[in-house]
Amino acid sequence: MIGARVFCITPTLQRTSSIFFFPKIPTRPVFRFSPVARSIVAMSSTTTSKTQEELDSIFKQKRVVRSTVRKSLKAMDPSLKTQQDDAIQNTVLEAPWFKSCRRLCAYISCKSLNEVDTSKILSEILKHPDTMAQKKLYVPRVEDKNSNMCMLHISHMDDLIANSMNILEPASVDAQGNEREDVMQADEPIDLFILPGLAFDRCGRRLGRGGGYYDTFLKRYMDRAKEKNWSNPLMVALSYSPQILEDGSIPVTPNDVLIDALVTPSGVVPISPRAIERM
């Protein structure tokens, strides 16, 4: 696929500049932690006050960035948003890395949250299993208010129901009353995660909406993959143009999971070495 290749300067990989416009969000300097996957951080008695101050500063920066990006998304022209939805979804559906995947987790977009639409991607998988190479699809279900969610297997769009937030998610049991398969109990690894987010940059930083659901789940899944000696899935996020920010504008903590690539209205932005190789 022809797409924009955007790189970030790291100690091990040199990346050139992007053709995208990345609006600058004013924040204090970002504390640079090593790019580790999310882990639940418990502040022990040995934690210094300076470290707590740094974390508090980062959380405050995140709130500032979230507020700015939400305003930008709310101000997007609806027709432009529709055009970008179509372009992003078509890019995914036509991508070799998507066509070749057999098991994937994908989010169900919510219009009120201004998330990139995934309805076409999901319906194509579920309506045309033959042309989609019989992909096995798992989608999120929120379990509680403590950042816990699961990913359950669905076979039809009718498997989805609206929760208390009017967001579609799978019922815990199917039409026959059988419990749906949880990806955490699956016998085979996931090839691809299609992820939402509020903001992203070219270094793989992803800013969620503050609940911590995806970072918590992704850490759990990667721990399971390590146990099973599976390769980690390709982490691909979908992004409108205003969500792509200047490098360093997204504050991070050791809890934050980095993405491998972005799909934007202008094409694919591979970030990690394996994404660069595969995309």
Coordinates of C-alpha atoms in Angstrom, one line a residue:
M1 CA 0.0 0.0 0.0
I2 CA 1.2 3.5 -0.7
G3 CA 1.0 5.5 2.4
A4 CA 2.8 8.2 4.2
R5 CA 5.8 6.8 6.1
V6 CA 6.5 8.9 9.1
F7 CA 9.4 8.4 11.5
C8 CA 10.5 9.5 14.9
I9 CA 14.0 10.0 16.1
T10 CA 15.0 7.4 18.7
P11 CA 18.4 6.1 19.9
T12 CA 18.0 3.0 17.6
L13 CA 16.0 4.4 14.7
Q14 CA 16.2 7.5 12.7
R15 CA 13.0 8.8 11.2
T16 CA 12.4 11.6 8.7
S17 CA 9.8 14.3 8.8
S18 CA 6.1 13.9 8.0
I19 CA 4.0 15.3 5.3
F20 CA 1.2 15.8 7.8
F21 CA 0.4 18.9 9.7
F22 CA 0.8 18.4 13.4
P23 CA -0.7 21.2 15.5
K24 CA 1.4 22.2 18.4
I25 CA -0.2 21.8 21.8
P26 CA 1.4 24.0 24.5
T27 CA 2.6 21.9 27.4
R28 CA 5.4 21.8 29.8
P29 CA 8.4 19.7 28.8
V30 CA 7.5 16.0 28.6
F31 CA 9.1 13.6 31.0
R32 CA 10.7 10.9 28.8
F33 CA 10.2 7.4 30.1
S34 CA 11.3 4.3 28.4
P35 CA 8.7 3.0 26.0
V36 CA 7.4 0.1 28.0
A37 CA 4.0 -1.4 27.8
R38 CA 1.4 -0.4 30.4
S39 CA 1.9 -1.7 33.9
I40 CA -0.3 -0.9 36.9
V41 CA 1.9 1.4 39.0
A42 CA 1.5 1.2 42.8
M43 CA 3.0 4.2 44.6
S44 CA 5.0 2.5 47.4
S45 CA 6.4 4.1 50.5
T46 CA 9.8 4.3 48.7
T47 CA 8.3 6.6 46.0
T48 CA 9.9 10.0 46.3
S49 CA 7.8 13.2 46.5
K50 CA 9.6 14.4 43.3
T51 CA 8.4 11.4 41.4
Q52 CA 4.8 12.0 42.5
E53 CA 5.1 15.6 41.6
E54 CA 6.3 14.6 38.1
L55 CA 3.4 12.2 37.7
D56 CA 0.9 14.9 38.9
S57 CA 2.4 17.3 36.3
I58 CA 2.0 14.8 33.5
F59 CA -1.6 14.0 34.4
K60 CA -2.3 17.8 34.4
Q61 CA -0.7 18.1 31.0
K62 CA -2.8 15.2 29.7
R63 CA -6.0 17.1 30.8
V64 CA -4.8 20.1 28.9
V65 CA -4.2 18.1 25.7
R66 CA -7.5 16.3 26.0
S67 CA -9.4 19.5 26.3
T68 CA -7.7 21.0 23.3
V69 CA -8.2 18.0 21.0
R70 CA -11.8 17.6 22.1
K71 CA -12.5 21.2 21.0
S72 CA -10.8 20.5 17.6
L73 CA -12.8 17.4 17.0
K74 CA -16.1 19.1 18.0
A75 CA -15.2 21.9 15.5
M76 CA -14.7 19.5 12.6
D77 CA -17.0 20.0 9.6
P78 CA -19.4 16.9 9.5
S79 CA -18.8 16.4 5.8
L80 CA -15.0 16.5 6.3
K81 CA -15.4 14.0 9.1
T82 CA -17.4 11.7 6.8
Q83 CA -14.8 11.9 4.1
Q84 CA -12.0 11.1 6.5
D85 CA -14.0 8.2 8.0
D86 CA -14.4 6.7 4.5
A87 CA -10.7 7.2 3.6
I88 CA -9.5 5.7 6.8
Q89 CA -11.7 2.6 6.6
N90 CA -11.0 2.0 2.9
T91 CA -7.3 2.2 3.7
V92 CA -7.7 -0.5 6.4
L93 CA -9.9 -2.8 4.3
E94 CA -7.4 -2.6 1.3
A95 CA -4.3 -3.1 3.4
P96 CA -2.3 -6.4 3.0
W97 CA -1.7 -6.5 6.8
F98 CA -5.4 -6.3 7.4
K99 CA -6.3 -8.8 4.7
S100 CA -3.8 -11.3 6.0
C101 CA -4.9 -11.2 9.7
R102 CA -7.1 -14.0 10.9
R103 CA -7.9 -12.9 14.5
L104 CA -8.4 -9.3 15.5
C105 CA -9.7 -7.1 18.2
A106 CA -11.4 -3.9 17.1
Y107 CA -13.3 -1.1 18.8
I108 CA -16.9 -0.2 18.1
S109 CA -17.0 3.5 17.2
C110 CA -19.2 5.9 19.1
K111 CA -20.4 9.0 17.3
S112 CA -20.9 11.1 20.5
L113 CA -17.2 10.5 21.4
N114 CA -16.1 11.7 17.9
E115 CA -14.2 8.4 17.3
V116 CA -13.2 7.4 13.8
D117 CA -16.0 5.3 12.4
T118 CA -15.4 1.5 12.3
S119 CA -18.8 0.4 11.2
K120 CA -17.8 -0.4 7.6
I121 CA -14.8 -2.4 8.8
L122 CA -16.8 -4.5 11.2
S123 CA -19.7 -5.0 8.8
E124 CA -17.4 -6.1 6.0
I125 CA -15.8 -8.7 8.3
L126 CA -19.2 -10.0 9.6
K127 CA -21.2 -9.8 6.3
H128 CA -18.6 -11.3 4.0
P129 CA -16.6 -13.9 6.0
D130 CA -15.4 -15.6 2.8
T131 CA -13.9 -12.5 1.2
M132 CA -12.5 -11.5 4.6
A133 CA -10.8 -14.9 4.9
Q134 CA -13.0 -15.9 7.8
K135 CA -11.6 -13.5 10.3
K136 CA -12.4 -14.0 13.9
L137 CA -13.5 -10.7 15.5
Y138 CA -13.4 -9.7 19.2
V139 CA -14.9 -6.4 20.4
P140 CA -14.8 -4.6 23.8
R141 CA -17.2 -4.9 26.7
V142 CA -16.8 -2.7 29.8
E143 CA -16.8 -4.8 33.0
D144 CA -16.7 -2.1 35.7
K145 CA -15.7 1.4 36.5
N146 CA -12.1 0.4 37.5
S147 CA -10.6 0.3 34.0
N148 CA -11.5 -3.3 33.4
M149 CA -12.9 -4.5 30.1
C150 CA -12.9 -7.7 28.1
M151 CA -12.9 -8.5 24.4
L152 CA -15.6 -10.9 23.3
H153 CA -16.1 -12.8 20.1
I154 CA -19.1 -11.8 17.9
S155 CA -20.3 -13.3 14.6
H156 CA -23.1 -10.8 13.7
M157 CA -23.8 -7.1 14.1
D158 CA -27.0 -8.2 15.9
D159 CA -24.8 -9.5 18.7
L160 CA -24.3 -5.9 19.8
I161 CA -26.5 -4.1 22.4
A162 CA -26.4 -0.5 23.8
N163 CA -25.0 -0.2 27.3
S164 CA -25.9 2.5 29.8
M165 CA -23.7 5.0 28.0
N166 CA -25.5 4.2 24.7
I167 CA -22.3 2.6 23.4
L168 CA -22.7 -0.7 21.5
E169 CA -21.0 -3.7 23.0
P170 CA -21.5 -7.5 22.9
A171 CA -24.0 -9.1 25.2
S172 CA -22.2 -11.5 27.6
V173 CA -24.1 -14.5 26.2
D174 CA -25.2 -15.3 22.6
A175 CA -28.7 -15.9 21.4
Q176 CA -28.6 -19.5 22.6
G177 CA -27.5 -18.4 26.1
N178 CA -23.9 -19.6 25.7
E179 CA -21.1 -17.4 27.1
R180 CA -19.2 -15.7 24.4
E181 CA -15.5 -16.6 23.9
D182 CA -13.2 -14.1 25.7
V183 CA -10.0 -13.4 23.9
M184 CA -8.1 -13.9 27.1
Q185 CA -9.2 -17.5 27.0
A186 CA -8.6 -18.0 23.3
D187 CA -6.2 -20.8 22.2
E188 CA -4.7 -18.8 19.4
P189 CA -3.0 -15.3 19.3
I190 CA -4.5 -12.1 18.0
D191 CA -2.8 -10.7 14.9
L192 CA -4.1 -7.2 15.0
F193 CA -5.6 -4.6 17.4
I194 CA -7.5 -1.7 15.8
L195 CA -7.5 1.0 18.5
P196 CA -9.3 4.2 19.3
G197 CA -7.7 7.2 21.1
L198 CA -8.0 10.9 21.5
A199 CA -4.6 12.0 20.3
F200 CA -1.5 10.5 18.8
D201 CA 2.0 11.4 17.6
R202 CA 4.6 10.0 15.2
C203 CA 6.6 8.3 18.0
G204 CA 3.7 6.0 18.8
R205 CA 2.3 7.8 21.8
R206 CA -1.4 7.4 22.3
L207 CA -3.6 9.6 24.6
G208 CA -6.8 7.9 25.6
R209 CA -9.8 9.5 27.2
G210 CA -8.6 9.1 30.8
G211 CA -10.3 5.8 31.8
G212 CA -7.3 3.6 31.3
Y213 CA -9.4 0.7 29.9
Y214 CA -7.3 0.0 26.8
D215 CA -3.9 0.4 28.4
T216 CA -5.0 -1.9 31.2
F217 CA -6.4 -4.5 28.8
L218 CA -3.4 -4.4 26.4
K219 CA -1.0 -4.9 29.3
R220 CA -3.0 -8.0 30.4
Y221 CA -3.1 -9.4 26.9
M222 CA 0.6 -8.9 26.3
D223 CA 1.4 -10.6 29.6
R224 CA -0.7 -13.6 28.3
A225 CA 1.0 -13.5 25.0
K226 CA 4.4 -13.7 26.8
E227 CA 3.2 -16.6 28.8
K228 CA 2.1 -18.5 25.7
N229 CA 5.2 -17.5 23.8
W230 CA 3.1 -15.7 21.2
S231 CA 4.2 -12.6 19.2
N232 CA 2.5 -9.4 20.2
P233 CA -0.2 -8.3 17.8
L234 CA 0.2 -5.3 15.6
M235 CA -1.2 -2.2 17.4
V236 CA -2.9 0.1 14.8
A237 CA -4.8 3.2 15.8
L238 CA -7.3 5.2 13.6
S239 CA -7.0 9.0 13.6
Y240 CA -8.6 12.1 12.2
S241 CA -6.3 14.8 11.1
P242 CA -6.8 17.1 14.2
Q243 CA -5.8 14.2 16.5
I244 CA -2.3 13.9 15.2
L245 CA -0.1 16.1 17.3
E246 CA 3.5 17.4 17.1
D247 CA 6.1 15.1 18.6
G248 CA 6.5 15.6 22.3
S249 CA 3.0 17.2 22.7
I250 CA 1.6 14.0 24.3
P251 CA 2.8 13.4 27.9
V252 CA 3.5 9.8 28.8
T253 CA 4.0 7.7 31.9
P254 CA 5.3 4.1 32.2
N255 CA 1.7 3.0 32.2
D256 CA 1.1 4.0 28.6
V257 CA 1.2 1.4 25.8
L258 CA 2.8 2.6 22.5
I259 CA 1.1 1.9 19.1
D260 CA 2.9 0.4 16.1
A261 CA 1.2 2.5 13.4
L262 CA -1.5 5.1 12.6
V263 CA -4.1 5.0 9.8
T264 CA -4.9 8.6 8.9
P265 CA -7.0 10.2 6.1
S266 CA -3.8 10.5 4.1
G267 CA -2.6 6.9 4.5
V268 CA -0.7 4.6 6.8
V269 CA 2.0 5.9 9.2
P270 CA 4.2 3.1 10.3
I271 CA 6.1 3.8 13.5
S272 CA 7.6 0.8 15.1
P273 CA 10.3 -1.2 13.3
R274 CA 8.0 -4.2 12.7
A275 CA 5.3 -1.9 11.4
I276 CA 7.8 -0.3 9.0
E277 CA 8.7 -3.8 7.8
R278 CA 5.2 -5.0 7.4
M279 CA 3.5 -1.9 6.1

